[in-house]
mmCIF file of C-alpha atoms (C1' of nucleotides) in Angstrom:
data_model
loop_
_atom_site.group_PDB
_atom_site.id
_atom_site.type_symbol
_atom_site.label_atom_id
_atom_site.label_comp_id
_atom_site.label_asym_id
_atom_site.label_seq_id
_atom_site.Cartn_x
_atom_site.Cartn_y
_atom_site.Cartn_z
ATOM 1 C CA MET Q 7 19.084 2.457 -11.111
ATOM 2 C CA ALA Q 8 22.261 2.218 -9.061
ATOM 3 C CA HIS Q 9 25.079 4.544 -9.920
ATOM 4 C CA THR Q 10 28.663 3.652 -9.286
ATOM 5 C CA ASN Q 11 30.146 7.103 -9.153
ATOM 6 C CA TYR Q 12 28.680 10.287 -7.770
ATOM 7 C CA ASN Q 13 31.756 12.445 -8.175
ATOM 8 C CA CYS Q 14 30.987 13.049 -11.801
ATOM 9 C CA ASN Q 15 29.819 16.612 -11.391
ATOM 10 C CA PRO Q 16 27.937 18.969 -9.055
ATOM 11 C CA GLY Q 17 24.544 17.751 -10.229
ATOM 12 C CA CYS Q 18 25.084 14.320 -8.786
ATOM 13 C CA PRO Q 19 23.783 15.054 -5.307
ATOM 14 C CA VAL Q 20 20.413 15.571 -6.961
ATOM 15 C CA GLU Q 21 20.608 12.070 -8.390
ATOM 16 C CA ALA Q 22 21.814 10.700 -5.072
ATOM 17 C CA ALA Q 23 18.760 12.134 -3.351
ATOM 18 C CA LEU Q 24 16.405 10.892 -6.054
ATOM 19 C CA GLU Q 25 17.886 7.438 -5.855
ATOM 20 C CA VAL Q 26 16.962 7.272 -2.194
ATOM 21 C CA ILE Q 27 13.469 8.754 -2.353
ATOM 22 C CA GLY Q 28 12.613 8.167 -6.008
ATOM 23 C CA GLY Q 29 11.406 4.567 -5.718
ATOM 24 C CA LYS Q 30 7.937 4.140 -7.061
ATOM 25 C CA TRP Q 31 6.153 4.542 -3.718
ATOM 26 C CA LYS Q 32 8.812 5.945 -1.435
ATOM 27 C CA GLY Q 33 7.647 9.518 -1.700
ATOM 28 C CA VAL Q 34 4.173 8.728 -0.426
ATOM 29 C CA ILE Q 35 5.446 6.372 2.243
ATOM 30 C CA LEU Q 36 7.789 9.035 3.574
ATOM 31 C CA TYR Q 37 5.059 11.635 3.381
ATOM 32 C CA HIS Q 38 2.776 9.542 5.565
ATOM 33 C CA LEU Q 39 5.423 8.427 8.020
ATOM 34 C CA LEU Q 40 6.582 12.013 8.464
ATOM 35 C CA SER Q 41 3.197 12.825 9.906
ATOM 36 C CA GLU Q 42 2.834 9.715 12.069
ATOM 37 C CA THR Q 43 4.116 6.273 12.920
ATOM 38 C CA MET Q 44 2.070 3.647 11.120
ATOM 39 C CA ARG Q 45 1.538 -0.083 11.027
ATOM 40 C CA PHE Q 46 1.998 -2.118 7.876
ATOM 41 C CA ASN Q 47 -1.672 -2.509 7.098
ATOM 42 C CA GLU Q 48 -2.392 1.104 7.899
ATOM 43 C CA LEU Q 49 0.039 2.002 5.144
ATOM 44 C CA ARG Q 50 -1.687 -0.440 2.841
ATOM 45 C CA ARG Q 51 -4.999 1.217 3.526
ATOM 46 C CA VAL Q 52 -3.770 4.713 2.674
ATOM 47 C CA MET Q 53 -2.235 3.462 -0.570
ATOM 48 C CA PRO Q 54 -4.422 0.636 -1.784
ATOM 49 C CA GLU Q 55 -2.897 0.514 -5.274
ATOM 50 C CA VAL Q 56 0.407 -0.741 -3.926
ATOM 51 C CA THR Q 57 0.764 -4.489 -3.738
ATOM 52 C CA GLN Q 58 1.894 -6.004 -0.483
ATOM 53 C CA ARG Q 59 5.095 -7.229 -2.074
ATOM 54 C CA MET Q 60 5.955 -3.787 -3.408
ATOM 55 C CA LEU Q 61 5.176 -2.094 -0.110
ATOM 56 C CA THR Q 62 7.378 -4.539 1.764
ATOM 57 C CA LYS Q 63 10.197 -4.035 -0.686
ATOM 58 C CA GLN Q 64 10.074 -0.257 -0.572
ATOM 59 C CA LEU Q 65 9.922 -0.284 3.232
ATOM 60 C CA ARG Q 66 12.945 -2.564 3.438
ATOM 61 C CA GLU Q 67 14.923 -0.312 1.150
ATOM 62 C CA LEU Q 68 14.029 2.773 3.161
ATOM 63 C CA GLU Q 69 15.042 0.905 6.289
ATOM 64 C CA ALA Q 70 18.375 -0.089 4.710
ATOM 65 C CA ASP Q 71 18.978 3.589 3.958
ATOM 66 C CA ASN Q 72 18.317 4.354 7.612
ATOM 67 C CA LEU Q 73 15.411 6.640 6.808
ATOM 68 C CA ILE Q 74 12.757 4.622 8.608
ATOM 69 C CA ALA Q 75 12.739 2.252 11.576
ATOM 70 C CA ARG Q 76 10.875 -1.032 11.793
ATOM 71 C CA LYS Q 77 9.693 -2.163 15.203
ATOM 72 C CA VAL Q 78 8.257 -5.639 15.634
ATOM 73 C CA TYR Q 79 6.037 -6.436 18.597
ATOM 74 C CA PRO Q 80 6.173 -10.131 19.509
ATOM 75 C CA GLU Q 81 2.430 -10.638 19.429
ATOM 76 C CA VAL Q 82 -0.051 -12.698 17.532
ATOM 77 C CA PRO Q 83 -1.351 -11.522 15.170
ATOM 78 C CA PRO Q 84 1.871 -9.696 14.371
ATOM 79 C CA LYS Q 85 2.254 -5.977 14.933
ATOM 80 C CA VAL Q 86 4.927 -4.025 13.118
ATOM 81 C CA GLU Q 87 5.317 -0.294 13.352
ATOM 82 C CA TYR Q 88 7.150 1.919 10.894
ATOM 83 C CA SER Q 89 8.451 5.329 11.883
ATOM 84 C CA MET Q 90 10.931 7.919 10.664
ATOM 85 C CA THR Q 91 14.426 7.821 12.073
ATOM 86 C CA GLU Q 92 16.101 11.053 13.138
ATOM 87 C CA TYR Q 93 18.054 10.900 9.918
ATOM 88 C CA GLY Q 94 14.879 10.319 7.943
ATOM 89 C CA LYS Q 95 13.369 13.432 9.481
ATOM 90 C CA THR Q 96 16.038 15.521 7.763
ATOM 91 C CA LEU Q 97 14.051 14.826 4.588
ATOM 92 C CA THR Q 98 11.203 17.033 5.817
ATOM 93 C CA PRO Q 99 12.067 20.074 3.662
ATOM 94 C CA VAL Q 100 12.577 17.886 0.607
ATOM 95 C CA ILE Q 101 9.254 16.091 0.903
ATOM 96 C CA HIS Q 102 7.592 19.387 1.690
ATOM 97 C CA SER Q 103 8.898 21.093 -1.440
ATOM 98 C CA LEU Q 104 7.908 18.097 -3.538
ATOM 99 C CA GLN Q 105 4.419 18.256 -2.108
ATOM 100 C CA GLN Q 106 4.119 21.987 -2.713
ATOM 101 C CA TRP Q 107 5.264 21.776 -6.287
ATOM 102 C CA GLY Q 108 3.280 18.596 -6.918
ATOM 103 C CA SER Q 109 0.065 20.265 -5.784
ATOM 104 C CA ARG Q 110 0.549 23.174 -8.118
ATOM 105 C CA HIS Q 111 1.534 20.812 -10.873
ATOM 106 C CA LEU Q 112 -1.644 18.771 -10.527
ATOM 107 C CA GLU Q 113 -3.655 21.976 -10.844
ATOM 108 C CA GLU Q 114 -1.586 23.018 -13.837
ATOM 109 C CA VAL Q 115 -2.151 19.692 -15.560
ATOM 110 C CA ALA Q 116 -5.874 19.775 -14.807
ATOM 111 C CA GLN Q 117 -5.932 23.253 -16.351
ATOM 112 C CA ARG Q 118 -4.108 22.086 -19.457
ATOM 113 C CA VAL Q 119 -6.640 19.283 -19.858
ATOM 114 C CA ALA Q 120 -9.534 21.701 -19.351
ATOM 115 C CA ASP Q 121 -8.166 24.073 -22.010
ATOM 116 C CA ARG Q 122 -7.892 21.335 -24.542
ATOM 117 C CA MET I 25 5.101 4.111 -13.639
ATOM 118 C CA ALA I 26 2.031 6.082 -14.610
ATOM 119 C CA HIS I 27 -0.699 6.501 -12.063
ATOM 120 C CA THR I 28 -4.279 6.797 -13.049
ATOM 121 C CA ASN I 29 -5.613 8.586 -10.014
ATOM 122 C CA TYR I 30 -3.975 11.224 -7.871
ATOM 123 C CA ASN I 31 -6.960 11.996 -5.694
ATOM 124 C CA CYS I 32 -6.271 9.039 -3.478
ATOM 125 C CA ASN I 33 -4.879 10.988 -0.550
ATOM 126 C CA PRO I 34 -2.860 14.087 0.362
ATOM 127 C CA GLY I 35 0.461 12.319 -0.230
ATOM 128 C CA CYS I 36 -0.197 11.983 -3.923
ATOM 129 C CA PRO I 37 1.199 15.365 -4.952
ATOM 130 C CA VAL I 38 4.548 14.027 -3.792
ATOM 131 C CA GLU I 39 4.211 11.143 -6.213
ATOM 132 C CA ALA I 40 3.015 13.473 -8.938
ATOM 133 C CA ALA I 41 6.158 15.550 -8.543
ATOM 134 C CA LEU I 42 8.416 12.508 -8.447
ATOM 135 C CA GLU I 43 6.801 11.131 -11.542
ATOM 136 C CA VAL I 44 7.813 14.247 -13.443
ATOM 137 C CA ILE I 45 11.355 14.666 -12.154
ATOM 138 C CA GLY I 46 12.114 11.121 -11.001
ATOM 139 C CA GLY I 47 13.216 9.669 -14.337
ATOM 140 C CA LYS I 48 16.647 8.169 -14.179
ATOM 141 C CA TRP I 49 18.520 11.244 -15.390
ATOM 142 C CA LYS I 50 15.958 14.009 -15.147
ATOM 143 C CA GLY I 51 17.237 15.392 -11.884
ATOM 144 C CA VAL I 52 20.722 16.044 -13.249
ATOM 145 C CA ILE I 53 19.412 17.338 -16.546
ATOM 146 C CA LEU I 54 17.197 19.845 -14.764
ATOM 147 C CA TYR I 55 19.999 20.781 -12.427
ATOM 148 C CA HIS I 56 22.263 21.657 -15.335
ATOM 149 C CA LEU I 57 19.634 23.411 -17.421
ATOM 150 C CA LEU I 58 18.603 25.512 -14.433
ATOM 151 C CA SER I 59 22.057 27.038 -14.436
ATOM 152 C CA GLU I 60 22.372 27.482 -18.205
ATOM 153 C CA THR I 61 20.979 26.691 -21.626
ATOM 154 C CA MET I 62 22.900 23.812 -23.141
ATOM 155 C CA ARG I 63 23.339 21.982 -26.414
ATOM 156 C CA PHE I 64 22.715 18.285 -26.762
ATOM 157 C CA ASN I 65 26.354 17.276 -26.819
ATOM 158 C CA GLU I 66 27.209 19.622 -23.979
ATOM 159 C CA LEU I 67 24.741 17.678 -21.873
ATOM 160 C CA ARG I 68 26.341 14.451 -23.014
ATOM 161 C CA ARG I 69 29.729 15.712 -21.913
ATOM 162 C CA VAL I 70 28.606 16.615 -18.405
ATOM 163 C CA MET I 71 26.961 13.221 -17.983
ATOM 164 C CA PRO I 72 29.026 10.763 -19.972
ATOM 165 C CA GLU I 73 27.411 7.664 -18.422
ATOM 166 C CA VAL I 74 24.098 8.393 -20.118
ATOM 167 C CA THR I 75 23.596 6.826 -23.511
ATOM 168 C CA GLN I 76 22.492 9.054 -26.354
ATOM 169 C CA ARG I 77 19.223 7.232 -26.668
ATOM 170 C CA MET I 78 18.426 7.637 -22.980
ATOM 171 C CA LEU I 79 19.342 11.306 -22.984
ATOM 172 C CA THR I 80 17.105 11.928 -25.976
ATOM 173 C CA LYS I 81 14.259 10.075 -24.322
ATOM 174 C CA GLN I 82 14.503 11.918 -21.040
ATOM 175 C CA LEU I 83 14.739 15.268 -22.822
ATOM 176 C CA ARG I 84 11.643 14.509 -24.881
ATOM 177 C CA GLU I 85 9.706 13.597 -21.767
ATOM 178 C CA LEU I 86 10.730 16.772 -19.995
ATOM 179 C CA GLU I 87 9.732 18.703 -23.093
ATOM 180 C CA ALA I 88 6.346 16.969 -23.177
ATOM 181 C CA ASP I 89 5.840 18.037 -19.559
ATOM 182 C CA ASN I 90 6.601 21.602 -20.594
ATOM 183 C CA LEU I 91 9.570 21.856 -18.257
ATOM 184 C CA ILE I 92 12.189 22.416 -20.935
ATOM 185 C CA ALA I 93 12.209 23.939 -24.417
ATOM 186 C CA ARG I 94 13.973 22.561 -27.466
ATOM 187 C CA LYS I 95 15.213 25.007 -30.051
ATOM 188 C CA VAL I 96 16.555 23.751 -33.354
ATOM 189 C CA TYR I 97 18.840 25.937 -35.457
ATOM 190 C CA PRO I 98 18.663 25.056 -39.152
ATOM 191 C CA GLU I 99 22.406 24.643 -39.583
ATOM 192 C CA VAL I 100 24.812 21.939 -40.554
ATOM 193 C CA PRO I 101 26.061 20.336 -38.458
ATOM 194 C CA PRO I 102 22.839 20.601 -36.461
ATOM 195 C CA LYS I 103 22.549 22.785 -33.407
ATOM 196 C CA VAL I 104 19.879 22.145 -30.802
ATOM 197 C CA GLU I 105 19.592 24.086 -27.590
ATOM 198 C CA TYR I 106 17.755 22.992 -24.494
ATOM 199 C CA SER I 107 16.595 25.480 -21.901
ATOM 200 C CA MET I 108 14.173 25.692 -19.004
ATOM 201 C CA THR I 109 10.688 27.022 -19.696
ATOM 202 C CA GLU I 110 9.149 29.512 -17.306
ATOM 203 C CA TYR I 111 7.129 26.667 -15.873
ATOM 204 C CA GLY I 112 10.239 24.541 -15.519
ATOM 205 C CA LYS I 113 11.881 27.293 -13.533
ATOM 206 C CA THR I 114 9.255 26.868 -10.844
ATOM 207 C CA LEU I 115 11.130 23.663 -9.996
ATOM 208 C CA THR I 116 14.075 25.677 -8.690
ATOM 209 C CA PRO I 117 13.284 25.228 -4.981
ATOM 210 C CA VAL I 118 12.614 21.514 -5.465
ATOM 211 C CA ILE I 119 15.897 20.819 -7.244
ATOM 212 C CA HIS I 120 17.672 23.008 -4.748
ATOM 213 C CA SER I 121 16.360 21.116 -1.746
ATOM 214 C CA LEU I 122 17.199 17.812 -3.418
ATOM 215 C CA GLN I 123 20.714 19.023 -4.027
ATOM 216 C CA GLN I 124 21.146 20.241 -0.462
ATOM 217 C CA TRP I 125 19.933 17.021 1.058
ATOM 218 C CA GLY I 126 21.785 14.909 -1.482
ATOM 219 C CA SER I 127 25.079 16.581 -0.624
ATOM 220 C CA ARG I 128 24.645 15.911 3.066
ATOM 221 C CA HIS I 129 23.528 12.391 2.285
ATOM 222 C CA LEU I 130 26.648 11.641 0.251
ATOM 223 C CA GLU I 131 28.758 12.789 3.184
ATOM 224 C CA GLU I 132 26.668 10.695 5.550
ATOM 225 C CA VAL I 133 27.069 7.602 3.407
ATOM 226 C CA ALA I 134 30.813 8.174 3.055
ATOM 227 C CA GLN I 135 30.975 8.428 6.841
ATOM 228 C CA ARG I 136 29.049 5.191 7.296
ATOM 229 C CA VAL I 137 31.462 3.441 4.958
ATOM 230 C CA ALA I 138 34.464 4.912 6.808
ATOM 231 C CA ASP I 139 33.099 3.738 10.168
ATOM 232 C CA ARG I 140 32.646 0.220 8.956
ATOM 233 C "C1'" DT O 8 38.174 11.543 -51.670
ATOM 234 C "C1'" DC O 9 37.600 10.362 -47.113
ATOM 235 C "C1'" DC O 10 36.740 11.519 -42.496
ATOM 236 C "C1'" DA O 11 34.744 13.956 -38.699
ATOM 237 C "C1'" DT O 12 31.002 16.569 -36.868
ATOM 238 C "C1'" DT O 13 25.950 17.190 -34.592
ATOM 239 C "C1'" DG O 14 21.843 15.420 -33.164
ATOM 240 C "C1'" DG O 15 19.556 12.292 -33.631
ATOM 241 C "C1'" DT O 16 16.543 7.319 -35.189
ATOM 242 C "C1'" DA O 17 15.883 2.142 -35.668
ATOM 243 C "C1'" DT O 18 16.300 -2.348 -34.153
ATOM 244 C "C1'" DA O 19 17.342 -6.029 -31.222
ATOM 245 C "C1'" DT O 20 18.538 -7.631 -26.752
ATOM 246 C "C1'" DA O 21 19.308 -7.813 -21.843
ATOM 247 C "C1'" DA O 22 18.326 -6.534 -17.290
ATOM 248 C "C1'" DA O 23 15.502 -4.691 -13.802
ATOM 249 C "C1'" DA O 24 11.166 -3.482 -11.811
ATOM 250 C "C1'" DA O 25 6.513 -4.496 -10.948
ATOM 251 C "C1'" DG O 26 2.379 -7.362 -10.738
ATOM 252 C "C1'" DA O 27 -0.606 -11.485 -9.717
ATOM 253 C "C1'" DT O 28 -1.341 -15.229 -7.037
ATOM 254 C "C1'" DA O 29 -0.836 -18.608 -3.561
ATOM 255 C "C1'" DC O 30 1.030 -19.810 0.839
ATOM 256 C "C1'" DT O 31 2.708 -19.321 5.921
ATOM 257 C "C1'" DT O 32 2.385 -18.572 11.071
ATOM 258 C "C1'" DT O 33 -0.064 -18.748 15.598
ATOM 259 C "C1'" DG O 34 -3.361 -17.513 18.319
ATOM 260 C "C1'" DT O 35 -8.351 -16.001 19.153
ATOM 261 C "C1'" DA O 36 -13.205 -15.924 17.995
ATOM 262 C "C1'" DT O 37 -17.319 -18.419 16.004
ATOM 263 C "C1'" DA H 19 -13.853 -27.675 13.018
ATOM 264 C "C1'" DT H 20 -13.416 -23.531 10.563
ATOM 265 C "C1'" DA H 21 -12.258 -18.978 9.672
ATOM 266 C "C1'" DC H 22 -9.815 -14.805 10.306
ATOM 267 C "C1'" DA H 23 -6.271 -11.595 11.657
ATOM 268 C "C1'" DA H 24 -1.384 -9.253 10.513
ATOM 269 C "C1'" DA H 25 2.644 -9.159 8.212
ATOM 270 C "C1'" DG H 26 4.827 -11.016 5.502
ATOM 271 C "C1'" DT H 27 7.406 -14.993 1.542
ATOM 272 C "C1'" DA H 28 7.852 -17.556 -2.610
ATOM 273 C "C1'" DT H 29 7.092 -18.118 -7.457
ATOM 274 C "C1'" DC H 30 6.051 -16.974 -11.865
ATOM 275 C "C1'" DT H 31 4.802 -13.709 -15.551
ATOM 276 C "C1'" DT H 32 4.478 -9.320 -17.576
ATOM 277 C "C1'" DT H 33 5.983 -4.718 -18.277
ATOM 278 C "C1'" DT H 34 9.219 -1.254 -18.260
ATOM 279 C "C1'" DT H 35 13.942 0.419 -18.606
ATOM 280 C "C1'" DA H 36 18.212 0.448 -20.340
ATOM 281 C "C1'" DT H 37 22.105 -1.021 -23.354
ATOM 282 C "C1'" DA H 38 24.556 -1.953 -27.602
ATOM 283 C "C1'" DT H 39 25.046 -1.262 -32.202
ATOM 284 C "C1'" DA H 40 24.377 0.462 -36.601
ATOM 285 C "C1'" DC H 41 22.619 3.988 -39.448
ATOM 286 C "C1'" DC H 42 21.356 8.858 -41.462
ATOM 287 C "C1'" DA H 43 21.948 13.865 -43.335
ATOM 288 C "C1'" DA H 44 24.843 17.782 -45.029
ATOM 289 C "C1'" DT H 45 28.875 20.316 -44.642
ATOM 290 C "C1'" DG H 46 33.854 21.609 -43.719
ATOM 291 C "C1'" DG H 47 38.535 20.285 -43.488
ATOM 292 C "C1'" DA H 48 42.821 17.374 -44.571
#
DNA sequence: TCCATTGGTATATAAAAAGATACTTTGTAT
DNA sequence: ATACAAAGTATCTTTTTATATACCAATGGA
């Protein structure tokens, strides 16, 4: 999925943004973390279809992009908290518009199915 | 990539939206078609890194989701125009916010590289 | 006559993403 | 002594994506 060149044309920023938030579960993760800091297993509970491996991977990628922060508490059993960074919070309007459109889209699709 | 259930929790509309526009090249395609109707090879020219097969595939998927319309002119050589549907145009604010954030993000990343 | 053009399709292959499953650590509770 | 908790890793397999390449039709131009 990685591009090498984003200076191709003015549409590329769109791809750049999608590359950062377009991972299979990143949208939902960001949505949840924008409303509150959460622990690893709390995230698992709100999205039970995601495997642990996938969740870990997506979280690490978001962390590498500086969108979320990972805080480990040296306890046993382990406690790890995930939260949005200040930079990550700049995604608020993006996630919000995706959620708005997505809601309407789900209704639209349900309608199309009903009309069938 | 297909989900089976979107009623899992309130973050799912975000995933629903990303599933529709998150294909590898869909963001750029939509960005371009939102500004003007374009022919197949015009699209190829503005995104030369995309293979013909991929472009065709992404266009067909967008068409199946009723976001774009495909109009074939019975001429030789063939002429096929792609344009946004009315429904597709409802994506305007989404693509716009992606583009805004993406632009800032590209600057941010360039800055991080410069500071290294 | 041969070549280029547009908008594709078909086939095979390679690379990347995702999934399933088992295992780890160290303390506390049973 | 055993089991469980949280937050992961490590492997292996399957599925999905993407690439490369060749091919097609009908027409206009050199």
